[in-house]
Coordinates of C-alpha atoms in Angstrom, one line a residue:
M1 CA 91.1 65.2 113.0
S2 CA 89.5 65.0 109.5
K3 CA 90.3 61.8 107.6
K4 CA 90.9 64.1 104.5
I5 CA 94.0 65.6 106.1
N6 CA 97.3 63.8 106.4
I7 CA 99.9 65.4 108.6
R8 CA 103.5 64.7 109.2
T9 CA 103.5 65.1 113.0
E10 CA 100.8 62.9 114.5
E11 CA 101.7 63.5 118.1
F12 CA 99.0 65.7 119.7
A13 CA 101.5 68.5 120.6
A14 CA 102.5 71.8 119.1
E15 CA 105.4 74.1 118.3
I16 CA 104.6 77.4 120.0
A17 CA 106.2 80.5 118.4
W18 CA 106.1 84.2 119.1
F19 CA 106.5 87.1 116.7
C20 CA 109.3 89.7 116.6
D21 CA 108.5 93.0 115.1
L22 CA 111.3 93.8 112.6
C23 CA 108.9 95.8 110.3
N24 CA 107.6 98.8 112.2
G25 CA 104.3 97.2 113.3
D26 CA 104.2 97.1 117.1
Y27 CA 101.7 99.3 119.0
E28 CA 100.0 100.0 122.3
F29 CA 97.1 101.5 120.4
L30 CA 96.6 100.3 116.8
G31 CA 97.8 102.9 114.3
E32 CA 99.4 105.2 116.9
M33 CA 103.1 105.5 116.0
D34 CA 104.6 105.7 119.5
G35 CA 108.4 105.9 119.2
K36 CA 109.1 103.6 122.1
Y37 CA 107.7 100.7 120.0
R38 CA 109.9 101.3 117.0
S39 CA 111.7 98.4 115.4
S40 CA 115.1 99.2 116.7
F41 CA 117.7 96.6 117.5
E42 CA 117.2 97.0 121.2
N43 CA 113.4 96.6 121.1
C44 CA 113.5 93.6 118.7
K45 CA 116.3 92.0 120.7
N46 CA 114.4 92.3 123.9
I47 CA 111.2 90.7 122.4
L48 CA 113.2 87.8 121.1
L49 CA 115.2 87.2 124.3
K50 CA 112.1 87.4 126.4
A51 CA 110.4 84.8 124.2
D52 CA 113.4 82.6 124.6
E53 CA 113.4 83.0 128.4
L54 CA 109.7 82.3 128.7
G55 CA 109.9 79.0 126.8
F56 CA 108.6 79.7 123.3
G57 CA 110.1 77.2 120.9
N58 CA 110.4 79.4 117.8
I59 CA 110.0 83.1 116.8
L60 CA 109.1 84.5 113.4
L61 CA 111.5 87.2 112.1
P62 CA 109.5 88.9 109.2
S63 CA 110.7 90.5 106.1
S64 CA 109.4 93.7 104.4
Y65 CA 110.7 96.9 102.9
Q66 CA 109.8 99.1 105.9
V67 CA 111.8 100.9 108.5
G68 CA 113.2 98.3 110.8
M69 CA 115.7 95.4 110.9
D70 CA 117.0 93.4 108.0
V71 CA 116.2 89.7 108.8
L72 CA 119.6 88.0 108.2
S73 CA 121.6 90.8 109.8
F74 CA 119.4 90.9 112.9
A75 CA 119.3 87.1 113.2
S76 CA 123.1 86.8 113.0
A77 CA 123.5 89.5 115.6
V78 CA 121.1 88.0 118.2
A79 CA 121.8 84.3 117.5
P80 CA 124.7 84.0 120.0
M81 CA 122.6 85.6 122.7
T82 CA 119.9 82.9 122.5
K83 CA 119.6 79.7 124.5
N84 CA 116.9 77.4 123.3
I85 CA 114.6 79.3 120.9
S86 CA 114.7 78.6 117.1
L87 CA 114.7 81.5 114.7
L88 CA 112.0 81.4 111.9
T89 CA 113.8 83.6 109.4
A90 CA 111.7 85.0 106.6
L91 CA 113.6 85.0 103.3
R92 CA 112.2 86.7 100.1
C93 CA 113.3 84.5 97.2
G94 CA 115.3 86.3 94.6
E95 CA 116.7 89.0 96.8
V96 CA 120.1 87.2 97.2
H97 CA 121.8 85.1 94.6
P98 CA 120.9 81.5 95.7
P99 CA 124.5 80.1 96.4
M100 CA 125.2 83.2 98.5
L101 CA 121.9 82.9 100.2
A102 CA 122.6 79.3 101.0
R103 CA 126.0 80.3 102.4
A104 CA 124.4 82.8 104.7
I105 CA 121.8 80.2 105.8
S106 CA 124.6 77.8 106.5
T107 CA 126.5 80.4 108.6
L108 CA 123.4 81.2 110.7
D109 CA 122.5 77.5 111.1
H110 CA 125.9 76.8 112.5
I111 CA 125.8 79.8 114.8
L112 CA 122.5 78.5 116.2
Q113 CA 123.6 74.9 116.2
G114 CA 120.6 73.8 114.2
R115 CA 118.0 76.1 115.6
L116 CA 117.2 77.8 112.3
T117 CA 113.9 77.5 110.4
I118 CA 113.1 79.3 107.2
N119 CA 110.0 81.1 106.1
I120 CA 109.9 81.1 102.3
I121 CA 108.4 84.3 100.8
S122 CA 107.5 84.7 97.2
S123 CA 106.0 88.2 97.1
D124 CA 107.4 90.9 94.8
L125 CA 110.8 92.4 95.5
P126 CA 110.6 96.0 96.6
G127 CA 110.0 98.3 93.6
T128 CA 109.1 95.5 91.2
K129 CA 106.0 93.8 90.0
S130 CA 105.8 90.2 88.7
D131 CA 102.9 87.9 88.0
S132 CA 102.2 85.0 90.3
E133 CA 103.6 82.3 88.1
T134 CA 106.9 84.0 87.7
R135 CA 107.3 84.7 91.4
Y136 CA 106.6 81.1 92.5
N137 CA 108.6 79.5 89.7
K138 CA 111.6 81.6 90.8
S139 CA 111.0 80.5 94.4
R140 CA 110.8 76.9 93.2
E141 CA 114.3 77.2 91.6
V142 CA 115.7 78.9 94.7
I143 CA 114.4 76.1 96.9
E144 CA 115.7 73.3 94.6
I145 CA 119.1 74.9 94.7
L146 CA 119.1 75.1 98.4
K147 CA 118.1 71.5 98.7
Q148 CA 120.8 70.4 96.4
G149 CA 123.3 72.2 98.4
W150 CA 122.1 70.6 101.7
N151 CA 121.7 67.1 100.3
Q152 CA 124.2 66.5 97.4
E153 CA 127.9 66.8 96.8
E154 CA 127.4 69.3 94.0
I155 CA 124.8 71.9 93.0
R156 CA 124.0 71.1 89.4
F157 CA 121.0 73.2 88.5
E158 CA 119.7 74.4 85.1
G159 CA 116.5 76.4 85.1
K160 CA 114.8 79.4 83.6
Y161 CA 116.2 81.8 86.1
Y162 CA 119.4 80.2 87.4
N163 CA 122.1 78.0 85.9
I164 CA 124.5 76.9 88.6
H165 CA 127.2 74.3 88.8
L166 CA 129.1 74.5 92.1
P167 CA 130.5 72.3 94.9
S168 CA 128.1 72.2 97.8
D169 CA 130.7 72.3 100.7
P170 CA 130.3 76.1 101.3
V171 CA 126.6 75.8 101.9
K172 CA 126.3 72.6 104.0
S173 CA 123.8 73.1 106.8
Y174 CA 124.4 72.2 110.5
Q175 CA 121.0 70.4 110.4
Q176 CA 120.8 66.9 108.9
N177 CA 118.3 64.8 107.1
G178 CA 117.3 67.5 104.6
G179 CA 118.5 70.8 106.1
P180 CA 116.4 73.5 107.8
L181 CA 112.6 73.1 107.7
L182 CA 110.8 75.3 105.2
Y183 CA 107.7 77.1 106.4
F184 CA 105.5 78.6 103.7
G185 CA 102.3 80.6 103.4
G186 CA 100.1 81.5 100.4
I187 CA 96.7 80.4 99.0
S188 CA 97.0 81.0 95.3
E189 CA 97.2 78.0 93.0
D190 CA 100.9 78.6 92.3
A191 CA 101.6 79.0 96.0
R192 CA 99.7 75.8 97.0
N193 CA 101.5 73.7 94.4
L194 CA 104.9 75.0 95.4
C195 CA 104.3 74.2 99.1
A196 CA 102.9 70.8 98.3
E197 CA 106.0 69.9 96.3
H198 CA 108.8 71.4 98.3
C199 CA 108.0 72.8 101.7
D200 CA 107.5 71.3 105.2
V201 CA 105.0 73.5 107.1
F202 CA 102.1 75.3 105.5
L203 CA 101.3 78.4 107.4
M204 CA 97.8 79.9 107.4
W205 CA 96.3 83.2 108.5
P206 CA 93.1 83.3 110.6
E207 CA 89.8 82.3 109.0
T208 CA 86.8 80.3 110.1
L209 CA 87.5 76.7 111.2
Q210 CA 85.5 75.5 108.1
N211 CA 87.7 77.5 105.7
I212 CA 90.9 76.4 107.5
E213 CA 89.9 72.7 107.3
A214 CA 89.1 73.0 103.6
T215 CA 92.5 74.6 102.9
M216 CA 94.3 71.9 104.8
A217 CA 92.5 69.2 103.0
D218 CA 93.3 70.7 99.7
L219 CA 97.0 71.0 100.6
S220 CA 97.0 67.5 101.9
N221 CA 95.7 66.2 98.6
R222 CA 98.2 68.2 96.6
A223 CA 101.1 67.0 98.7
N224 CA 99.9 63.4 98.4
Q225 CA 100.4 63.7 94.6
F226 CA 104.2 64.2 95.4
N227 CA 104.1 61.3 97.9
R228 CA 104.6 63.8 100.7
N229 CA 102.9 64.9 103.9
L230 CA 103.0 68.4 105.4
D231 CA 102.7 69.9 108.8
Y232 CA 100.3 72.8 109.2
G233 CA 100.7 76.1 111.1
L234 CA 98.5 79.0 112.1
R235 CA 99.7 82.6 112.5
I236 CA 97.3 84.5 114.8
H237 CA 97.2 87.3 117.3
M238 CA 96.2 86.7 120.9
I239 CA 94.2 88.7 123.6
V240 CA 93.8 86.5 126.7
R241 CA 92.7 87.8 130.0
E242 CA 91.4 86.4 133.2
T243 CA 87.8 87.0 132.0
E244 CA 86.3 87.3 128.5
K245 CA 84.9 90.7 129.5
E246 CA 88.5 91.9 130.2
A247 CA 89.8 90.5 126.9
R248 CA 87.0 92.2 124.9
E249 CA 87.6 95.5 126.7
Y250 CA 91.3 95.3 125.8
A251 CA 90.4 94.7 122.2
N252 CA 88.3 97.9 122.3
R253 CA 91.2 99.7 124.0
L254 CA 93.5 98.7 121.1
M255 CA 91.1 100.4 118.7
S256 CA 90.3 103.4 120.8
K257 CA 92.8 105.8 119.0
L258 CA 92.6 104.4 115.5
D259 CA 92.1 106.9 112.7
M260 CA 90.7 104.7 109.8
N261 CA 92.4 106.7 107.1
K262 CA 95.8 106.4 108.9
G263 CA 95.1 102.7 109.4
Q264 CA 94.6 102.1 105.8
E265 CA 97.7 104.1 104.8
I266 CA 99.8 102.0 107.3
K267 CA 98.3 98.7 106.0
S268 CA 99.0 99.6 102.3
R269 CA 102.7 99.9 103.0
S270 CA 103.1 96.2 103.3
L271 CA 104.2 94.3 100.2
D272 CA 101.5 91.7 100.8
S273 CA 98.6 94.1 101.3
K274 CA 96.9 93.1 98.0
S275 CA 97.6 89.4 98.3
L276 CA 94.8 86.8 98.0
G277 CA 95.2 85.9 101.7
V278 CA 94.7 89.5 102.8
I279 CA 91.7 89.9 100.5
R280 CA 90.1 86.8 101.9
Q281 CA 90.5 88.1 105.4
D282 CA 89.1 91.5 104.4
E283 CA 86.0 89.7 103.0
L284 CA 85.5 87.7 106.2
R285 CA 85.7 90.9 108.3
K286 CA 83.0 92.5 106.1
N287 CA 80.7 89.7 107.1
S288 CA 81.6 89.7 110.8
D289 CA 79.2 90.6 113.6
S290 CA 78.8 94.1 115.0
D291 CA 81.8 93.6 117.3
G292 CA 84.1 92.4 114.4
F293 CA 84.0 88.7 115.3
I294 CA 84.1 86.3 112.3
E295 CA 83.3 83.3 114.5
E296 CA 83.3 82.5 118.2
N297 CA 86.4 84.1 119.9
I298 CA 88.0 85.2 116.6
W299 CA 88.1 89.0 116.3
S300 CA 89.1 90.6 113.0
G301 CA 89.6 94.3 114.0
I302 CA 93.4 94.1 113.8
G303 CA 93.1 93.7 110.0
L304 CA 91.8 97.3 109.7
V305 CA 95.4 98.5 110.2
R306 CA 97.6 95.5 109.7
S307 CA 98.3 93.6 106.5
G308 CA 99.0 89.8 106.7
C309 CA 97.6 88.2 109.9
G310 CA 94.5 90.3 110.7
S311 CA 92.6 88.5 113.5
A312 CA 93.1 87.5 117.1
I313 CA 91.8 84.8 119.5
V314 CA 90.0 86.8 122.2
G315 CA 88.8 85.4 125.5
D316 CA 89.5 83.9 128.9
P317 CA 92.2 81.2 129.2
D318 CA 89.6 78.3 128.9
Q319 CA 88.1 79.8 125.8
V320 CA 91.5 80.4 124.2
L321 CA 92.7 77.0 125.0
A322 CA 89.5 75.4 123.7
K323 CA 90.0 77.3 120.4
I324 CA 93.6 76.1 120.1
K325 CA 92.5 72.5 120.8
K326 CA 90.0 72.8 117.9
Y327 CA 92.8 73.9 115.6
M328 CA 95.0 71.0 116.9
D329 CA 92.1 68.6 116.3
L330 CA 92.2 69.6 112.6
G331 CA 95.9 68.7 112.6
I332 CA 97.7 72.1 113.2
R333 CA 101.0 71.5 114.9
S334 CA 102.6 74.9 114.7
F335 CA 101.3 78.2 116.1
I336 CA 102.9 81.7 115.7
F337 CA 101.3 83.9 118.3
S338 CA 101.6 87.7 118.9
G339 CA 99.8 90.5 120.6
Y340 CA 100.0 94.3 121.2
P341 CA 102.4 95.4 122.4
L342 CA 104.5 92.4 121.8
N343 CA 106.6 92.7 125.0
G344 CA 103.4 93.0 127.1
E345 CA 101.0 90.5 125.6
I346 CA 103.7 87.8 125.7
D347 CA 103.3 87.8 129.5
Y348 CA 99.6 86.9 129.4
V349 CA 100.2 84.2 126.8
S350 CA 103.1 82.7 128.7
Q351 CA 101.1 82.7 132.0
Y352 CA 97.7 81.5 130.8
I353 CA 98.4 79.4 127.7
L354 CA 102.0 78.2 127.3
P355 CA 102.0 75.8 130.3
K356 CA 98.8 74.2 129.2
I357 CA 100.0 72.9 125.8
Q358 CA 102.3 70.0 125.2
K359 CA 105.2 71.6 123.4
I360 CA 107.5 70.3 120.7
K361 CA 109.9 71.6 118.1
L362 CA 109.2 70.3 114.6
S363 CA 112.8 70.4 113.6
E364 CA 113.6 68.0 116.5
V365 CA 110.7 65.7 116.0
Q366 CA 111.8 65.4 112.4
K367 CA 115.4 64.9 113.3
R368 CA 116.7 67.9 111.5
T369 CA 118.3 69.5 114.5
P370 CA 121.1 67.2 116.0
N371 CA 121.1 66.4 119.7
L372 CA 123.4 68.7 121.7
N373 CA 125.9 65.9 122.2
E374 CA 126.0 65.0 118.5
I375 CA 128.1 67.5 116.5
P376 CA 127.3 66.8 112.8
I377 CA 130.2 66.4 110.3
T378 CA 130.2 69.5 108.1
P379 CA 133.0 71.7 106.6
L380 CA 132.4 74.2 109.4
T381 CA 132.6 71.6 112.3
N382 CA 134.9 68.6 112.2
G383 CA 134.7 67.6 108.6
V384 CA 137.9 67.1 106.6
R385 CA 139.4 70.5 105.6
K386 CA 139.9 70.5 101.9

């Protein structure tokens, strides 16, 4: 691991998460809108429960204004069905008045008994357009209000966007020592500064190892200015097969029915399709080799139709594990994997990859999630009823 990068979790282990398609983006063939992969409650529930059964530690529930499931509604519905998996619930700052958002988070955290993690999103609200500074300053205020609710007896906040004086009992989390972990992605200056000051896990999209290391070093330096350390995560697709030839053939199969105009139209629907992170991935793909690989075993073809995470690790089990180890050597301790279709590719990842990685949950390592035999004192458990 580079000496320039300080990480919070030094143990050479990783939190392995899967992805749940709440936003109309699951396919057998990229860009082909087959109805059986729609983001219905049944399909999304089946993906999540399968990930739980197979031993994934977390699962990302994304947020976007597209046909599919609302994040908090879906998470609340499936939470009682889960056994061990945590729910990485994406929340777009500003959509819900912060005290009521905090109350919804508290409710879900109690239902899950501390298996809630939060993905902070700062992109534009549907139908609006704001500059970067405004969006991230609003997110900063929302996060500070949430943290006051989790850690203080009162919320006493005065900012540009919110002025709130309220008791904190209605929003107390089940998790202790700071509340649910905050995962965050974004590479603009405003985004990096917000994460360095307030968040716990900095999530990245696929790039070259050199670029990823440079980004991590920059975030580490910024966090150090606040006397903080972060953990680092990578959101990336997977195509793993018994041989590299089979994996590459499957990548070609995914692309075999793609109409490029349709692909670009689908991609443009996403609220983050013009973000700096997506633009950077597009630039890397333009400079990829003739097969779309930006570096060894990293294939960028998915970004032709999908916004956000646009590349996949492609190879045999040894190649994929070697790539993951390189990321872990840099200090990455959280991975959010996915593949097409989600309920099919998960079998290959769970067979070839999951048993070979020492697995942890960051919320447990950092003592946020209480032990099963330790019920925390909160207004919704056994705290004094006022």
